CSV table of C-alpha atoms and ligand atoms in Angstrom, one decimal:
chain,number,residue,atom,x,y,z
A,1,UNK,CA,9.2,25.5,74.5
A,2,UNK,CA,12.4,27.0,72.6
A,3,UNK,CA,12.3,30.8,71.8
A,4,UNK,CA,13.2,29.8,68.4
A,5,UNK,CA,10.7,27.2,68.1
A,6,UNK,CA,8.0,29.4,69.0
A,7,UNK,CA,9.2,31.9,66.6
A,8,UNK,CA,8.9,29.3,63.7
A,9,UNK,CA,5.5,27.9,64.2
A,10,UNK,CA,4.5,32.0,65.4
A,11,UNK,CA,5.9,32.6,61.3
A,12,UNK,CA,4.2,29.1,60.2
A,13,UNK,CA,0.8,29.8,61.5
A,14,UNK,CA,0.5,33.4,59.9
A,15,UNK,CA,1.5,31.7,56.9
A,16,UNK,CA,-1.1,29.3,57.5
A,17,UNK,CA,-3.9,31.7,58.1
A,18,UNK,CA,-3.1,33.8,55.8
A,19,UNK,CA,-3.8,31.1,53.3
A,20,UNK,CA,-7.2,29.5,54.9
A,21,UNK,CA,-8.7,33.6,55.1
A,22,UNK,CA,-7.4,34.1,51.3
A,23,UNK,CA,-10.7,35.2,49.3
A,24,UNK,CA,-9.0,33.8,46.4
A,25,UNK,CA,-8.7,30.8,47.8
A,26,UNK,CA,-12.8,30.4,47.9
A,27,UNK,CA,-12.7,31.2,43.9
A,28,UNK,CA,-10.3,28.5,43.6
A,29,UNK,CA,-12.5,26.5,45.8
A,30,UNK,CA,-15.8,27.2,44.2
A,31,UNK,CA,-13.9,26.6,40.6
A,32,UNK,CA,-13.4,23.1,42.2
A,33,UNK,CA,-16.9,22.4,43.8
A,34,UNK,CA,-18.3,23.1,39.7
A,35,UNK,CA,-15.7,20.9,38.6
A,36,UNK,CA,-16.8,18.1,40.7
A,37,UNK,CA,-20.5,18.9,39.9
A,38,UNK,CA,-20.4,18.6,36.5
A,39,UNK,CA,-17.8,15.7,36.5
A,40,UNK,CA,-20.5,13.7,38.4
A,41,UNK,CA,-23.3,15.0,36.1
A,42,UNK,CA,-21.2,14.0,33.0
A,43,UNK,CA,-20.1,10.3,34.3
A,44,UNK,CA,-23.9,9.8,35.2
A,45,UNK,CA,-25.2,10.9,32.0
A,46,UNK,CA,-22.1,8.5,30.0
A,47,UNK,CA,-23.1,5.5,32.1
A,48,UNK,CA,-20.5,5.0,34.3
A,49,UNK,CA,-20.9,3.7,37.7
A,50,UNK,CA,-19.3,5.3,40.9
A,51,UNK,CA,-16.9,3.6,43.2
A,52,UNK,CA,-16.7,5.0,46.4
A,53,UNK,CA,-12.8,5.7,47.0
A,54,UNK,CA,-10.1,3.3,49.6
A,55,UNK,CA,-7.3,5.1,51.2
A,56,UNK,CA,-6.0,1.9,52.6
A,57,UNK,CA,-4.8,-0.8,50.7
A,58,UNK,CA,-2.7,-4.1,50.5
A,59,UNK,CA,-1.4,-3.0,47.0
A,60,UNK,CA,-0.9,0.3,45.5
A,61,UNK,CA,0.3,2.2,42.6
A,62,UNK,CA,4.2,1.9,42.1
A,63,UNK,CA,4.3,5.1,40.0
A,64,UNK,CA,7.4,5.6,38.3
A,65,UNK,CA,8.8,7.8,40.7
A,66,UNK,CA,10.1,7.4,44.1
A,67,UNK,CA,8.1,8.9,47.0
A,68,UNK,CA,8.1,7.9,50.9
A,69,UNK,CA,6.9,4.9,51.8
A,70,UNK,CA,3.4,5.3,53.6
A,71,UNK,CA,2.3,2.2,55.0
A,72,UNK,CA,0.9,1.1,57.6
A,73,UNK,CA,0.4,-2.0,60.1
A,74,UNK,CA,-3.4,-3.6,60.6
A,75,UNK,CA,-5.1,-6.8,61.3
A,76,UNK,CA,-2.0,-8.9,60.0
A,77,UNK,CA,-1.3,-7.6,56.8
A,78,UNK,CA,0.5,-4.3,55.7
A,79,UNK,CA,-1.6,-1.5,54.3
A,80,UNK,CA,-0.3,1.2,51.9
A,81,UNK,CA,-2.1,4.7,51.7
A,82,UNK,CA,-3.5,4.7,48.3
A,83,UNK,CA,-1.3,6.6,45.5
A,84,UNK,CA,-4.5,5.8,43.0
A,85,UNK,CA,-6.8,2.8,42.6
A,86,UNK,CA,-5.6,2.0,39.0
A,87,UNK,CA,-5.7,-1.8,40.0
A,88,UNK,CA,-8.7,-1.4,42.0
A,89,UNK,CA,-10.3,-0.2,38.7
A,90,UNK,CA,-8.9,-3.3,36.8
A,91,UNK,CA,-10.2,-5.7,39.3
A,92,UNK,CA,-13.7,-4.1,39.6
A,93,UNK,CA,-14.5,-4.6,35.5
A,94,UNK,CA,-14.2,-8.4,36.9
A,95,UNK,CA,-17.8,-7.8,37.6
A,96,UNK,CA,-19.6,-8.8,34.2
A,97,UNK,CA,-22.5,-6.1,34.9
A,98,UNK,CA,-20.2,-3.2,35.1
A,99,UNK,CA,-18.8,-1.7,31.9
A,100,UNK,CA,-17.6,1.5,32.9
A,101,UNK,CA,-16.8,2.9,36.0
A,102,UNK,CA,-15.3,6.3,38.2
A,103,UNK,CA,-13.9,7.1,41.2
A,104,UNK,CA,-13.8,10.7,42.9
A,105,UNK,CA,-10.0,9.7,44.2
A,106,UNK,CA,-8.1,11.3,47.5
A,107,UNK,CA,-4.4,9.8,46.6
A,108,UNK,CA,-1.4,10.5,49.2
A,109,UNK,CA,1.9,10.2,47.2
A,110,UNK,CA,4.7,11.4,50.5
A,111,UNK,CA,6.8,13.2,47.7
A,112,UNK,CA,10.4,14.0,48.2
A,113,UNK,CA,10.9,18.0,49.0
A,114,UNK,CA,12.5,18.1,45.2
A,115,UNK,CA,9.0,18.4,43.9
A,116,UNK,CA,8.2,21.4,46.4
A,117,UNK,CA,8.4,24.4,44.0
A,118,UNK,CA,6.7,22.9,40.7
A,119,UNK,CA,3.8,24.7,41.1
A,120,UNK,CA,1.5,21.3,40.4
A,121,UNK,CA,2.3,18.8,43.3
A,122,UNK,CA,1.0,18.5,46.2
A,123,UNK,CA,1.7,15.2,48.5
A,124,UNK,CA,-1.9,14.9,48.9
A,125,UNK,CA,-4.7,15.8,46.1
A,126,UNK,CA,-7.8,14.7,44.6
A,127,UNK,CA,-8.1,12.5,40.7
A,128,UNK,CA,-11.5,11.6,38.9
A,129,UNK,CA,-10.3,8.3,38.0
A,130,UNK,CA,-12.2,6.5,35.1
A,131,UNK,CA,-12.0,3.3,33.3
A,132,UNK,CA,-13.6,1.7,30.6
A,133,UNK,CA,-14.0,-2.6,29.9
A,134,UNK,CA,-13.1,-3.4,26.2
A,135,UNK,CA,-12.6,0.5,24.8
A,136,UNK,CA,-9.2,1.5,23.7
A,137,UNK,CA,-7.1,4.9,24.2
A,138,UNK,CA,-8.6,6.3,21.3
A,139,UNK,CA,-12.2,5.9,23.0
A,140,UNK,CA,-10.6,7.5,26.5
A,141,UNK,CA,-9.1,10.9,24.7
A,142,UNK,CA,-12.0,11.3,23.0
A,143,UNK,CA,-14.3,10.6,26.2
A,144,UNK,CA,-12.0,13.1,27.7
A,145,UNK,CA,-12.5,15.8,25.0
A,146,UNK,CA,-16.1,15.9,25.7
A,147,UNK,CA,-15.6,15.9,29.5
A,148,UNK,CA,-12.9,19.2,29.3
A,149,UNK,CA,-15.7,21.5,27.6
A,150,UNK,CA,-19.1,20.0,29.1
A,151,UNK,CA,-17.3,20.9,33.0
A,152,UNK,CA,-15.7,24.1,31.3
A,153,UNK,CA,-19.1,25.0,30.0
A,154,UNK,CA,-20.6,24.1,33.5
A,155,UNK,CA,-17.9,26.1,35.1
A,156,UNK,CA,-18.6,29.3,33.0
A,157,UNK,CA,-22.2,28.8,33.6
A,158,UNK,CA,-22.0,28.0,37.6
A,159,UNK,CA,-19.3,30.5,38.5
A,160,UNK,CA,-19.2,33.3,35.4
A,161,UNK,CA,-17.6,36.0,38.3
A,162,UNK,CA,-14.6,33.8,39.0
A,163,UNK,CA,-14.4,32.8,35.6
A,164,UNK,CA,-14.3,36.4,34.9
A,165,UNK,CA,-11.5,37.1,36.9
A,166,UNK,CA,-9.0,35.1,36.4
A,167,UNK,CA,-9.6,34.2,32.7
A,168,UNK,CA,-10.9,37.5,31.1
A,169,UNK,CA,-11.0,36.4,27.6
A,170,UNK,CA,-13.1,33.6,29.4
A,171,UNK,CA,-12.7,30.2,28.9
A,172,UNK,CA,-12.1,28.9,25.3
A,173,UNK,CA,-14.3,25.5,24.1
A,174,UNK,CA,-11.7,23.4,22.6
A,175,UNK,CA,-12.1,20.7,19.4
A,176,UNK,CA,-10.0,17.9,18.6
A,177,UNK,CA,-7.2,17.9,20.2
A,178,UNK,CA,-3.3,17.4,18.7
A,179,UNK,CA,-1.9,14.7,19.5
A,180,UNK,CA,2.0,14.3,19.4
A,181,UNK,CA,4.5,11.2,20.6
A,182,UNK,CA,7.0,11.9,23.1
A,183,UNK,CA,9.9,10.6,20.8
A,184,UNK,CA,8.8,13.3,18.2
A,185,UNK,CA,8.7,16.4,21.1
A,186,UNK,CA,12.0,14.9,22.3
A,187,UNK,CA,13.5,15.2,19.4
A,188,UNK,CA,12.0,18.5,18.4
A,189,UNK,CA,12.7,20.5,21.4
A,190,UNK,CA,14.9,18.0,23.9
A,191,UNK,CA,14.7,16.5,27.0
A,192,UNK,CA,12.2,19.4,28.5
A,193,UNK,CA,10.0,18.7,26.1
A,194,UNK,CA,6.8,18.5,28.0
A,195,UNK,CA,7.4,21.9,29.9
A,196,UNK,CA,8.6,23.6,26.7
A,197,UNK,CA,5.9,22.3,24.5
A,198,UNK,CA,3.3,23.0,27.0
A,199,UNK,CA,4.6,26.8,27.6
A,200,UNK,CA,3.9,27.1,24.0
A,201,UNK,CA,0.6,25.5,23.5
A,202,UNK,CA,-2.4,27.5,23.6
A,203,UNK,CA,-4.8,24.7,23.9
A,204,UNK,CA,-4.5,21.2,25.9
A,205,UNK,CA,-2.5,18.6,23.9
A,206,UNK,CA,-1.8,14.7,24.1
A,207,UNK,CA,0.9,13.0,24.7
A,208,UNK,CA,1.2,9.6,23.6
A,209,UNK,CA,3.8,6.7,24.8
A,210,UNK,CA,5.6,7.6,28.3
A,211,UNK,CA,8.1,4.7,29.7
A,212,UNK,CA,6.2,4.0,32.4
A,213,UNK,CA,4.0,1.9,35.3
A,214,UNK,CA,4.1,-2.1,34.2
A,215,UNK,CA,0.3,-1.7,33.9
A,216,UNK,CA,0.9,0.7,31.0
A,217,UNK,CA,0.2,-1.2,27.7
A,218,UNK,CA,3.1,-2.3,25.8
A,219,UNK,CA,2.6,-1.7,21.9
A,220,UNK,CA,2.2,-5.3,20.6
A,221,UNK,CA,2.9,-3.5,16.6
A,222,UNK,CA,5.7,-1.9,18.2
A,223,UNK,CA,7.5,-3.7,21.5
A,224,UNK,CA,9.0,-1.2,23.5
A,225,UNK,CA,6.5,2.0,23.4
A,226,UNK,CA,2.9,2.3,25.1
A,227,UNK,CA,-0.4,2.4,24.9
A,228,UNK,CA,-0.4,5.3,27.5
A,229,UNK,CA,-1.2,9.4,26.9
A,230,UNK,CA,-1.0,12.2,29.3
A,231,UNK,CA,-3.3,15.7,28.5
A,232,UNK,CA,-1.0,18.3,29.0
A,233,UNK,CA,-2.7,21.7,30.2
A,234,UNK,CA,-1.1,24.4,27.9
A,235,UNK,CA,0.1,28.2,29.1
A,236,UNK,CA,2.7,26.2,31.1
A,237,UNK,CA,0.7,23.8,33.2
A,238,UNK,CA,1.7,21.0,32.4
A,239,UNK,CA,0.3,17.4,32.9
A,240,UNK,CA,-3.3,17.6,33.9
A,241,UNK,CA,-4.1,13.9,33.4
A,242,UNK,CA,-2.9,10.1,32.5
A,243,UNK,CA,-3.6,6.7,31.1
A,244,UNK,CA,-3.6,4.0,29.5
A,245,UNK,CA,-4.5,0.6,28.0
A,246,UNK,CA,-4.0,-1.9,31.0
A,247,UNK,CA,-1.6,-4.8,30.5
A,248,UNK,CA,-4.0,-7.6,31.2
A,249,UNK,CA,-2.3,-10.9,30.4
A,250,UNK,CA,-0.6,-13.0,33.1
A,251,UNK,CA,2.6,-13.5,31.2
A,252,UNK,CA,3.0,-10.2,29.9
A,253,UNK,CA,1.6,-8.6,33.0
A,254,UNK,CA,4.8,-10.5,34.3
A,255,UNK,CA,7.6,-9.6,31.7
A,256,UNK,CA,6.7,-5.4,32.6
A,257,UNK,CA,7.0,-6.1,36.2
A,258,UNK,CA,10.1,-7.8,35.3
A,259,UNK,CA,11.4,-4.7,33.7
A,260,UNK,CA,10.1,-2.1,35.9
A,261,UNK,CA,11.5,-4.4,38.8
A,262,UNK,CA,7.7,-4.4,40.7
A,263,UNK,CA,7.6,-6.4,44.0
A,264,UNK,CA,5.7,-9.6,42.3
A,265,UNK,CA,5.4,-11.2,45.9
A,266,UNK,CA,3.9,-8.0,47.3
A,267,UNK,CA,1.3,-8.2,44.0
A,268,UNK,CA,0.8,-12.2,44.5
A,269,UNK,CA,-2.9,-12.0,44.8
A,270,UNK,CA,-3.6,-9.3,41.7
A,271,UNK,CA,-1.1,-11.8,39.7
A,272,UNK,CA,-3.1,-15.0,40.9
A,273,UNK,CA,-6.4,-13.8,39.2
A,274,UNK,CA,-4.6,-12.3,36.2
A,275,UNK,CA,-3.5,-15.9,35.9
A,276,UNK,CA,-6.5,-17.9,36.8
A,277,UNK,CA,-9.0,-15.5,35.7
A,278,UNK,CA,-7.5,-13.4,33.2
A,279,UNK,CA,-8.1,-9.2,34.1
A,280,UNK,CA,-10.7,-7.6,31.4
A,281,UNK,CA,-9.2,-5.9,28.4
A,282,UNK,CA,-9.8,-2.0,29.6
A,283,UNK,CA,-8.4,1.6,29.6
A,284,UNK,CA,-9.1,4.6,31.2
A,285,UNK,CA,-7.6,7.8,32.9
A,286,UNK,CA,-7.3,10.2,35.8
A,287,UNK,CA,-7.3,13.7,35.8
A,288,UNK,CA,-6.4,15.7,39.0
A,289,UNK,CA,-9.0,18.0,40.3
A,290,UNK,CA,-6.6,21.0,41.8
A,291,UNK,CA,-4.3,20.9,38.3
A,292,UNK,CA,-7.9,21.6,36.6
A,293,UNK,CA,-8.7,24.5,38.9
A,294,UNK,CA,-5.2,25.5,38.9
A,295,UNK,CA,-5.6,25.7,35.0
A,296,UNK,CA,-8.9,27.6,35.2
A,297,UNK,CA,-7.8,30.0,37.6
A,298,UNK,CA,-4.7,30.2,36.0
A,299,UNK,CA,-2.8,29.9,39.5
A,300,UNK,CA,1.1,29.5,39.5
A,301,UNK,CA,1.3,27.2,42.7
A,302,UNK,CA,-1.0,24.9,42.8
A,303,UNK,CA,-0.4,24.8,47.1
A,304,UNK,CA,-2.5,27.8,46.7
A,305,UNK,CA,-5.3,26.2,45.3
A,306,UNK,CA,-6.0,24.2,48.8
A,307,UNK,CA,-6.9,26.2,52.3
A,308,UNK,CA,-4.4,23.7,53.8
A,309,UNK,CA,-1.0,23.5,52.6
A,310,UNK,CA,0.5,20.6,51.1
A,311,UNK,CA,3.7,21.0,49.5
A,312,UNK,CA,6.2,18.1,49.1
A,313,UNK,CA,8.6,17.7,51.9
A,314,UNK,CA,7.4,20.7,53.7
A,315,UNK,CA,5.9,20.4,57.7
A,316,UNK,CA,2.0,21.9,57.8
A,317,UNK,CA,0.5,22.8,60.4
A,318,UNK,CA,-3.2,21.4,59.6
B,401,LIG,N1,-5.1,7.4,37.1
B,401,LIG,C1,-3.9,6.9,36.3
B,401,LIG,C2,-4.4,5.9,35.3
B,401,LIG,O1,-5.6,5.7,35.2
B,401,LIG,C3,-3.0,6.2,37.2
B,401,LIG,C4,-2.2,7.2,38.1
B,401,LIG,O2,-2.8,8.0,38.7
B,401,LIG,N2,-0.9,6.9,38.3
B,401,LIG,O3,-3.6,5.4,34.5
């Protein structure tokens, strides 16, 4: 093997076990596990029926952002790594017995080595996914309210030494929280209105109508903005969750793909029982497990929250 070679992966692999013998990282990591814990324990006591989560699929998430293309070939068909299962959600509220449901979410999005340094992407992470048949985004913020301080509480109870050292003040119980429209931020503080307004913010905040995904509800009162909300995490960090009311109707399920320019043959079969069918009225959210823990623990890098390094367009080792 080249000297040089050697060298790098010699460099690389201190690196690399430097992070997977961190103590922090088992704070982090037991931050997470009471997260999870009380996530489960909350969706259980709401009602909500687990799905058990697909990595491979013959349609996934667009986003609204490009990433690398991870796909592969099987059994005729082409299968695409899962970026989330927002459709699989959609489809599973087909079943008249299931009202509500969740999904405890590994997504791989391959993103591009621009989004290396942000401190909250990695190119492979965990969401708690959730949706809801016939509730509106109203009903998912205020679900999601509840959720924030019943795992916060759990967190404080489960793992009060972490807690205590990284948040010292502790970990604050928050009320209702603000709500604000991207078109009033933008205009308030320009175009790095999310990051600025976030840095500000001592408690989470919402974020209503982001131009986004073609399953993101169009206003009907107001073409042109949607039905969509991200919870930003304040101090800094930035989005900690999204979603939406679902575009449900063939032909205006349709019209947003037309605009967003989605692959309607690649979608043919989601689009055949939208059409036939008709997809349930529903919204619902994800929230990513490592930007949570990241929050709590109040780490900058959020590659730091994982024992194996994940950081967009960078080679790991494990
Ligand atoms: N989980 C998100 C939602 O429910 C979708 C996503 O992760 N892009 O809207």
């Amino acid at each position: 093997m080249q000297a040089d070679l050697v060298e790098e992966i010699a460099v690389s692999l201190e690196a690399t076990l430097a992070q997977l013998q961190s103590p922090s990282t088992v704070d982090v990591l037991q931050v997470q596990q009471a997260i999870v814990r009380a996530a489960h324990q909350f969706m259980f006591e709401r009602g909500l029926v687990q799905l058990m989560p697909l990595m491979l699929s013959p349609i996934t998430d667009p986003l609204n952002h490009g990433v690398v293309d991870a796909a592969i070939s099987y059994a005729g068909s082409r299968w695409s790594l899962t970026k989330s299962m927002i459709f699989h959600k959609q489809l599973a509220l087909l079943n008249p017995a299931l009202e509500a449901l969740y999904i405890v979410s590994p997504n791989v999005r391959l993103e591009f080595a621009d989004r290396a340094f942000t401190g909250r992407h990695l190119f492979e992470f965990t969401q708690i996914d959730f949706e809801f048949r016939n509730k509106d985004g109203a009903f998912v913020r205020s679900f999601m309210e509840d959720l924030i301080n019943y795992v916060f509480a759990a967190v404080k109870r489960d793992v009060p030494e972490v807690v205590a050292k990284y948040r010292p003040q502790s970990l604050p119980e928050f009320g209702k929280l603000d709500v604000y429209r991207t078109e009033e931020l933008e205009a308030q503080y320009g175009p790095d209105f999310e990051h600025l307004k976030s840095r500000e913010a001592t408690a989470p905040f919402w974020l209503l109508n982001h131009r986004r995904e073609f399953y993101d509800k169009e206003d009907p009162a107001q073409p042109g903005t949607y039905l969509n909300y991200d919870l930003i995490w304040p101090e800094g960090f930035g989005e900690g969750l999204s979603g939406a009311e679902r575009e449900n109707e063939y032909h205006q399920i349709l019209k947003r793909m037309g605009e967003t320019g989605a692959d309607k043959e690649a979608f043919q079969h989601y689009l055949q029982v939208a059409k036939q069918q008709g997809l349930p009225y529903s919204a619902g959210a994800g929230f990513g497990v490592e930007r949570m823990a990241r929050f709590i623990c109040r780490i900058k890098d959020i590659n730091d929250v994982t024992p194996f390094s994940r950081r967009p367009g960078m080679p790991a080792l494990f």
